PDB file of C-alpha atoms in Angstrom:
ATOM      1  CA  UNK A  20       0.000   0.000   0.000  1.00  0.00           C
ATOM      2  CA  UNK A  21       1.988   3.001  -1.317  1.00  0.00           C
ATOM      3  CA  UNK A  22      -0.539   5.668  -0.277  1.00  0.00           C
ATOM      4  CA  UNK A  23      -0.176   8.838  -2.370  1.00  0.00           C
ATOM      5  CA  UNK A  24       2.637   8.925  -4.921  1.00  0.00           C
ATOM      6  CA  UNK A  25       3.851  11.881  -6.985  1.00  0.00           C
ATOM      7  CA  UNK A  26       6.135  12.210  -9.987  1.00  0.00           C
ATOM      8  CA  UNK A  27       8.532  13.776 -10.638  1.00  0.00           C
ATOM      9  CA  UNK A  28      10.224  14.558  -7.333  1.00  0.00           C
ATOM     10  CA  UNK A  29      12.077  17.546  -8.737  1.00  0.00           C
ATOM     11  CA  UNK A  30      11.858  19.525 -11.965  1.00  0.00           C
ATOM     12  CA  UNK A  31      13.508  22.582 -13.452  1.00  0.00           C
ATOM     13  CA  UNK A  32      11.648  24.449 -16.187  1.00  0.00           C
ATOM     14  CA  UNK A  33      12.325  27.517 -18.263  1.00  0.00           C
ATOM     15  CA  UNK A  34       9.714  30.260 -18.393  1.00  0.00           C
ATOM     16  CA  UNK A  35       7.046  29.362 -20.940  1.00  0.00           C
ATOM     17  CA  UNK A  36       7.621  25.615 -20.866  1.00  0.00           C
ATOM     18  CA  UNK A  37       4.793  23.256 -19.998  1.00  0.00           C
ATOM     19  CA  UNK A  38       4.701  20.197 -17.795  1.00  0.00           C
ATOM     20  CA  UNK A  39       2.332  17.827 -16.026  1.00  0.00           C
ATOM     21  CA  UNK A  40       2.671  16.740 -12.420  1.00  0.00           C
ATOM     22  CA  UNK A  41       1.339  13.260 -11.795  1.00  0.00           C
ATOM     23  CA  UNK A  42      -0.403  11.981  -8.687  1.00  0.00           C
ATOM     24  CA  UNK A  43      -1.840   8.571  -7.877  1.00  0.00           C
ATOM     25  CA  UNK A  44      -3.425   7.037  -4.774  1.00  0.00           C
ATOM     26  CA  UNK A  45      -4.143   3.389  -3.984  1.00  0.00           C
ATOM     27  CA  UNK A  46      -6.477   3.932  -1.027  1.00  0.00           C
ATOM     28  CA  UNK A  47      -9.718   3.990  -3.043  1.00  0.00           C
ATOM     29  CA  UNK A  48     -10.401   7.576  -1.971  1.00  0.00           C
ATOM     30  CA  UNK A  49     -12.995   9.645  -3.779  1.00  0.00           C
ATOM     31  CA  UNK A  50     -11.508  13.116  -3.184  1.00  0.00           C
ATOM     32  CA  UNK A  51      -8.141  14.346  -4.391  1.00  0.00           C
ATOM     33  CA  UNK A  52      -6.379  17.724  -4.059  1.00  0.00           C
ATOM     34  CA  UNK A  53      -3.471  19.761  -5.365  1.00  0.00           C
ATOM     35  CA  UNK A  54      -1.725  22.257  -3.077  1.00  0.00           C
ATOM     36  CA  UNK A  55       1.272  24.500  -3.385  1.00  0.00           C
ATOM     37  CA  UNK A  56       3.476  25.373  -0.429  1.00  0.00           C
ATOM     38  CA  UNK A  57       5.544  28.535  -0.310  1.00  0.00           C
ATOM     39  CA  UNK A  58       7.603  29.955   2.578  1.00  0.00           C
ATOM     40  CA  UNK A  59       5.430  31.966   4.943  1.00  0.00           C
ATOM     41  CA  UNK A  60       2.260  31.198   2.968  1.00  0.00           C
ATOM     42  CA  UNK A  61       1.298  27.774   4.183  1.00  0.00           C
ATOM     43  CA  UNK A  62      -0.456  25.207   2.030  1.00  0.00           C
ATOM     44  CA  UNK A  63      -2.798  26.760  -0.530  1.00  0.00           C
ATOM     45  CA  UNK A  64      -5.359  24.771  -2.483  1.00  0.00           C
ATOM     46  CA  UNK A  65      -5.001  24.968  -6.266  1.00  0.00           C
ATOM     47  CA  UNK A  66      -7.687  22.552  -7.493  1.00  0.00           C
ATOM     48  CA  UNK A  67      -9.573  19.642  -6.090  1.00  0.00           C
ATOM     49  CA  UNK A  68     -11.718  16.776  -7.283  1.00  0.00           C
ATOM     50  CA  UNK A  69     -14.513  15.661  -4.979  1.00  0.00           C
ATOM     51  CA  UNK A  70     -15.123  12.535  -7.037  1.00  0.00           C
ATOM     52  CA  UNK A  71     -14.154  10.922 -10.313  1.00  0.00           C
ATOM     53  CA  UNK A  72     -15.305  13.102 -13.190  1.00  0.00           C
ATOM     54  CA  UNK A  73     -15.498  16.382 -11.233  1.00  0.00           C
ATOM     55  CA  UNK A  74     -12.967  19.141 -10.629  1.00  0.00           C
ATOM     56  CA  UNK A  75     -13.245  22.537  -8.937  1.00  0.00           C
ATOM     57  CA  UNK A  76     -11.056  25.570  -8.412  1.00  0.00           C
ATOM     58  CA  UNK A  77      -9.415  26.218  -5.101  1.00  0.00           C
ATOM     59  CA  UNK A  78      -7.803  29.351  -3.723  1.00  0.00           C
ATOM     60  CA  UNK A  79      -5.052  29.841  -6.356  1.00  0.00           C
ATOM     61  CA  UNK A  80      -6.088  28.192  -9.671  1.00  0.00           C
ATOM     62  CA  UNK A  81      -4.699  30.713 -12.166  1.00  0.00           C
ATOM     63  CA  UNK A  82      -2.064  29.262 -14.481  1.00  0.00           C
ATOM     64  CA  UNK A  83      -3.004  25.645 -13.773  1.00  0.00           C
ATOM     65  CA  UNK A  84      -5.299  22.986 -15.171  1.00  0.00           C
ATOM     66  CA  UNK A  85      -6.181  19.569 -13.784  1.00  0.00           C
ATOM     67  CA  UNK A  86      -7.461  16.242 -15.012  1.00  0.00           C
ATOM     68  CA  UNK A  87      -9.066  13.532 -12.912  1.00  0.00           C
ATOM     69  CA  UNK A  88      -8.063  10.668 -15.171  1.00  0.00           C
ATOM     70  CA  UNK A  89      -9.786   7.978 -13.101  1.00  0.00           C
ATOM     71  CA  UNK A  90     -10.427   7.316  -9.427  1.00  0.00           C
ATOM     72  CA  UNK A  91      -6.727   6.754  -8.743  1.00  0.00           C
ATOM     73  CA  UNK A  92      -5.064   9.539 -10.719  1.00  0.00           C
ATOM     74  CA  UNK A  93      -5.224  13.329 -10.588  1.00  0.00           C
ATOM     75  CA  UNK A  94      -2.784  15.381 -12.677  1.00  0.00           C
ATOM     76  CA  UNK A  95      -1.822  19.043 -12.542  1.00  0.00           C
ATOM     77  CA  UNK A  96      -0.712  20.836 -15.705  1.00  0.00           C
ATOM     78  CA  UNK A  97       1.221  24.051 -16.123  1.00  0.00           C
ATOM     79  CA  UNK A  98       0.638  25.204 -19.702  1.00  0.00           C
ATOM     80  CA  UNK A  99       3.156  28.073 -19.694  1.00  0.00           C
ATOM     81  CA  UNK A 100       5.314  28.080 -16.577  1.00  0.00           C
ATOM     82  CA  UNK A 101       6.185  31.364 -14.863  1.00  0.00           C
ATOM     83  CA  UNK A 102       8.800  32.061 -12.156  1.00  0.00           C
ATOM     84  CA  UNK A 103       5.917  32.738  -9.728  1.00  0.00           C
ATOM     85  CA  UNK A 104       5.024  29.055 -10.017  1.00  0.00           C
ATOM     86  CA  UNK A 105       8.298  28.039  -8.384  1.00  0.00           C
ATOM     87  CA  UNK A 106       7.051  26.111  -5.374  1.00  0.00           C
ATOM     88  CA  UNK A 107       6.615  22.736  -3.773  1.00  0.00           C
ATOM     89  CA  UNK A 108       3.481  20.966  -4.977  1.00  0.00           C
ATOM     90  CA  UNK A 109       1.636  18.421  -2.882  1.00  0.00           C
ATOM     91  CA  UNK A 110      -1.106  16.062  -3.891  1.00  0.00           C
ATOM     92  CA  UNK A 111      -3.493  14.679  -1.279  1.00  0.00           C
ATOM     93  CA  UNK A 112      -6.423  12.299  -1.142  1.00  0.00           C
ATOM     94  CA  UNK A 113      -9.242  12.121   1.358  1.00  0.00           C
ATOM     95  CA  UNK A 114     -11.328   9.383   2.899  1.00  0.00           C
ATOM     96  CA  UNK A 115     -14.403  10.445   4.855  1.00  0.00           C
ATOM     97  CA  UNK A 116     -12.318  11.994   7.611  1.00  0.00           C
ATOM     98  CA  UNK A 117      -8.669  12.636   6.804  1.00  0.00           C
ATOM     99  CA  UNK A 118      -6.435  13.975   4.041  1.00  0.00           C
ATOM    100  CA  UNK A 119      -3.263  12.057   3.283  1.00  0.00           C
ATOM    101  CA  UNK A 120      -0.401  13.735   1.451  1.00  0.00           C
ATOM    102  CA  UNK A 121       2.152  12.656  -1.095  1.00  0.00           C
ATOM    103  CA  UNK A 122       5.885  13.392  -0.829  1.00  0.00           C
ATOM    104  CA  UNK A 123       5.769  16.492  -3.016  1.00  0.00           C
ATOM    105  CA  UNK A 124       7.223  17.775  -6.281  1.00  0.00           C
ATOM    106  CA  UNK A 125       9.776  20.569  -6.091  1.00  0.00           C
ATOM    107  CA  UNK A 126       9.465  22.835  -9.121  1.00  0.00           C
ATOM    108  CA  UNK A 127      11.900  25.557 -10.094  1.00  0.00           C
ATOM    109  CA  UNK A 128      10.964  27.879 -12.961  1.00  0.00           C
ATOM    110  CA  UNK A 129      13.835  29.938 -14.325  1.00  0.00           C
TER     111      UNK A 129
ATOM    112  CA  UNK B  15     -13.900  32.900   5.075  1.00  0.00           C
ATOM    113  CA  UNK B  16     -12.162  30.347   7.278  1.00  0.00           C
ATOM    114  CA  UNK B  17      -8.926  31.474   8.928  1.00  0.00           C
ATOM    115  CA  UNK B  18      -6.268  29.563  10.852  1.00  0.00           C
ATOM    116  CA  UNK B  19      -3.421  31.284  12.694  1.00  0.00           C
ATOM    117  CA  UNK B  20      -0.565  29.431  14.346  1.00  0.00           C
ATOM    118  CA  UNK B  21       1.869  30.700  16.950  1.00  0.00           C
ATOM    119  CA  UNK B  22       4.698  30.931  17.531  1.00  0.00           C
ATOM    120  CA  UNK B  23       6.219  30.790  14.050  1.00  0.00           C
ATOM    121  CA  UNK B  24       9.293  29.091  15.475  1.00  0.00           C
ATOM    122  CA  UNK B  25      10.103  27.502  18.802  1.00  0.00           C
ATOM    123  CA  UNK B  26      13.392  26.240  20.148  1.00  0.00           C
ATOM    124  CA  UNK B  27      13.305  23.883  23.142  1.00  0.00           C
ATOM    125  CA  UNK B  28      15.837  21.976  25.131  1.00  0.00           C
ATOM    126  CA  UNK B  29      15.349  18.232  25.321  1.00  0.00           C
ATOM    127  CA  UNK B  30      12.837  17.549  28.102  1.00  0.00           C
ATOM    128  CA  UNK B  31      11.485  21.118  28.144  1.00  0.00           C
ATOM    129  CA  UNK B  32       7.710  20.849  27.709  1.00  0.00           C
ATOM    130  CA  UNK B  33       5.749  23.498  25.806  1.00  0.00           C
ATOM    131  CA  UNK B  34       2.617  24.149  23.754  1.00  0.00           C
ATOM    132  CA  UNK B  35       1.882  25.244  20.203  1.00  0.00           C
ATOM    133  CA  UNK B  36      -1.206  27.345  19.524  1.00  0.00           C
ATOM    134  CA  UNK B  37      -3.710  27.221  16.666  1.00  0.00           C
ATOM    135  CA  UNK B  38      -6.459  29.852  16.592  1.00  0.00           C
ATOM    136  CA  UNK B  39      -9.275  29.277  14.143  1.00  0.00           C
ATOM    137  CA  UNK B  40     -12.275  31.098  12.745  1.00  0.00           C
ATOM    138  CA  UNK B  41     -14.575  28.761  10.852  1.00  0.00           C
ATOM    139  CA  UNK B  42     -18.272  28.529  10.202  1.00  0.00           C
ATOM    140  CA  UNK B  43     -19.470  25.183  11.485  1.00  0.00           C
ATOM    141  CA  UNK B  44     -16.287  23.367  12.484  1.00  0.00           C
ATOM    142  CA  UNK B  45     -16.281  19.803  11.179  1.00  0.00           C
ATOM    143  CA  UNK B  46     -12.763  18.952  12.259  1.00  0.00           C
ATOM    144  CA  UNK B  47      -9.490  20.464  13.500  1.00  0.00           C
ATOM    145  CA  UNK B  48      -6.438  18.648  12.177  1.00  0.00           C
ATOM    146  CA  UNK B  49      -2.796  18.497  13.217  1.00  0.00           C
ATOM    147  CA  UNK B  50      -0.044  17.400  10.871  1.00  0.00           C
ATOM    148  CA  UNK B  51       3.695  16.995  11.250  1.00  0.00           C
ATOM    149  CA  UNK B  52       5.975  17.927   8.341  1.00  0.00           C
ATOM    150  CA  UNK B  53       9.636  17.001   8.152  1.00  0.00           C
ATOM    151  CA  UNK B  54      11.971  18.911   5.794  1.00  0.00           C
ATOM    152  CA  UNK B  55      11.562  17.790   2.208  1.00  0.00           C
ATOM    153  CA  UNK B  56       8.542  15.607   2.944  1.00  0.00           C
ATOM    154  CA  UNK B  57       4.784  15.798   2.787  1.00  0.00           C
ATOM    155  CA  UNK B  58       2.602  16.500   5.838  1.00  0.00           C
ATOM    156  CA  UNK B  59       1.956  13.456   8.018  1.00  0.00           C
ATOM    157  CA  UNK B  60      -1.401  13.192   9.781  1.00  0.00           C
ATOM    158  CA  UNK B  61      -1.343  13.286  13.598  1.00  0.00           C
ATOM    159  CA  UNK B  62      -4.783  14.053  15.070  1.00  0.00           C
ATOM    160  CA  UNK B  63      -8.334  15.125  14.341  1.00  0.00           C
ATOM    161  CA  UNK B  64     -10.447  16.882  16.972  1.00  0.00           C
ATOM    162  CA  UNK B  65     -14.162  17.452  16.484  1.00  0.00           C
ATOM    163  CA  UNK B  66     -15.624  19.212  19.503  1.00  0.00           C
ATOM    164  CA  UNK B  67     -14.580  21.541  22.322  1.00  0.00           C
ATOM    165  CA  UNK B  68     -13.140  19.656  25.248  1.00  0.00           C
ATOM    166  CA  UNK B  69     -11.862  16.781  23.147  1.00  0.00           C
ATOM    167  CA  UNK B  70      -8.276  15.595  23.701  1.00  0.00           C
ATOM    168  CA  UNK B  71      -6.104  13.116  21.820  1.00  0.00           C
ATOM    169  CA  UNK B  72      -2.654  11.777  22.654  1.00  0.00           C
ATOM    170  CA  UNK B  73       0.154  10.101  20.797  1.00  0.00           C
ATOM    171  CA  UNK B  74       3.450   9.439  22.531  1.00  0.00           C
ATOM    172  CA  UNK B  75       4.738  12.848  23.752  1.00  0.00           C
ATOM    173  CA  UNK B  76       2.024  14.816  21.928  1.00  0.00           C
ATOM    174  CA  UNK B  77      -1.406  15.796  23.182  1.00  0.00           C
ATOM    175  CA  UNK B  78      -3.868  17.880  21.191  1.00  0.00           C
ATOM    176  CA  UNK B  79      -6.736  19.766  22.819  1.00  0.00           C
ATOM    177  CA  UNK B  80      -9.594  21.836  21.427  1.00  0.00           C
ATOM    178  CA  UNK B  81     -11.652  24.792  22.632  1.00  0.00           C
ATOM    179  CA  UNK B  82     -14.281  26.760  20.711  1.00  0.00           C
ATOM    180  CA  UNK B  83     -11.634  29.146  19.368  1.00  0.00           C
ATOM    181  CA  UNK B  84      -8.264  27.434  19.718  1.00  0.00           C
ATOM    182  CA  UNK B  85      -6.402  24.175  19.623  1.00  0.00           C
ATOM    183  CA  UNK B  86      -3.189  23.422  21.447  1.00  0.00           C
ATOM    184  CA  UNK B  87      -0.535  20.859  20.712  1.00  0.00           C
ATOM    185  CA  UNK B  88       1.213  20.074  23.970  1.00  0.00           C
ATOM    186  CA  UNK B  89       4.645  18.492  23.761  1.00  0.00           C
ATOM    187  CA  UNK B  90       5.797  16.773  26.928  1.00  0.00           C
ATOM    188  CA  UNK B  91       9.504  16.105  27.500  1.00  0.00           C
ATOM    189  CA  UNK B  92      10.370  16.536  23.826  1.00  0.00           C
ATOM    190  CA  UNK B  93      13.242  14.748  22.128  1.00  0.00           C
ATOM    191  CA  UNK B  94      15.348  15.904  19.156  1.00  0.00           C
ATOM    192  CA  UNK B  95      13.338  13.589  16.889  1.00  0.00           C
ATOM    193  CA  UNK B  96      10.254  15.720  17.594  1.00  0.00           C
ATOM    194  CA  UNK B  97      11.883  18.541  15.618  1.00  0.00           C
ATOM    195  CA  UNK B  98       9.617  19.321  12.656  1.00  0.00           C
ATOM    196  CA  UNK B  99       7.073  21.827  11.430  1.00  0.00           C
ATOM    197  CA  UNK B 100       3.630  21.286  12.928  1.00  0.00           C
ATOM    198  CA  UNK B 101       0.665  22.320  10.815  1.00  0.00           C
ATOM    199  CA  UNK B 102      -2.885  22.981  11.943  1.00  0.00           C
ATOM    200  CA  UNK B 103      -5.890  22.928   9.608  1.00  0.00           C
ATOM    201  CA  UNK B 104      -9.640  23.400   9.931  1.00  0.00           C
ATOM    202  CA  UNK B 105     -12.537  21.899   8.018  1.00  0.00           C
ATOM    203  CA  UNK B 106     -15.843  23.736   7.939  1.00  0.00           C
ATOM    204  CA  UNK B 107     -18.967  23.973   5.844  1.00  0.00           C
ATOM    205  CA  UNK B 108     -19.512  21.352   3.164  1.00  0.00           C
ATOM    206  CA  UNK B 109     -16.986  19.113   1.483  1.00  0.00           C
ATOM    207  CA  UNK B 110     -13.559  18.060   2.684  1.00  0.00           C
ATOM    208  CA  UNK B 111     -11.497  21.164   1.939  1.00  0.00           C
ATOM    209  CA  UNK B 112      -8.996  22.183   4.604  1.00  0.00           C
ATOM    210  CA  UNK B 113      -7.735  25.639   5.552  1.00  0.00           C
ATOM    211  CA  UNK B 114      -4.148  25.490   6.774  1.00  0.00           C
ATOM    212  CA  UNK B 115      -2.137  27.706   9.084  1.00  0.00           C
ATOM    213  CA  UNK B 116       1.439  28.596   8.227  1.00  0.00           C
ATOM    214  CA  UNK B 117       2.876  26.204  10.806  1.00  0.00           C
ATOM    215  CA  UNK B 118       5.167  26.254  13.822  1.00  0.00           C
ATOM    216  CA  UNK B 119       8.749  25.190  13.210  1.00  0.00           C
ATOM    217  CA  UNK B 120       9.925  23.291  16.293  1.00  0.00           C
ATOM    218  CA  UNK B 121      13.553  22.550  17.039  1.00  0.00           C
ATOM    219  CA  UNK B 122      14.478  20.424  20.030  1.00  0.00           C
ATOM    220  CA  UNK B 123      18.111  20.557  21.062  1.00  0.00           C
ATOM    221  CA  UNK B 124      20.178  18.264  23.260  1.00  0.00           C
TER     222      UNK B 124
END
């Protein structure tokens, strides 16, 4: 039981490049989330998916898109990366009570 | 809008020196108050959920308590391995979205 997994662990992009962050969970959870974490800002919700086939914006959705591919997988796409998107990105999934987090993807946009 | 404020931002303790971390929250219809531990370079790890004022939960040297406006994470006789950032989050209203505080960075020294 791997829990929540994320790939890649670290990525460097140039401004304007695109990339997709992958997330998968093996806990049969319905809800999945994408957060970004920046120094002094705490964890901020980018997008979430309450169930397979649905997605909704969180607090900071601009510049991102998501896809809930199936119940297990929830991807985050940066279409045209900007230096302001340099951050650590966490995926999480939720059973009825608790959110469980992945190990994170560290993204540097130059 | 839900708000969570944690204090202090950083705390340095000597091994065995007990202390408390504070989490103040403003949320409409609290449906859970969560504590997480985050080690450097890793994702948040779930510790506790509290649901109603007066509730307490314990795990090893940690005890979490909840009032109508605050939660405290008490650390008794801490050890260096308790060094981490401790995050507090609230869940209110509908759905499973969490609002996070910015965390307390704890360092326990020999």
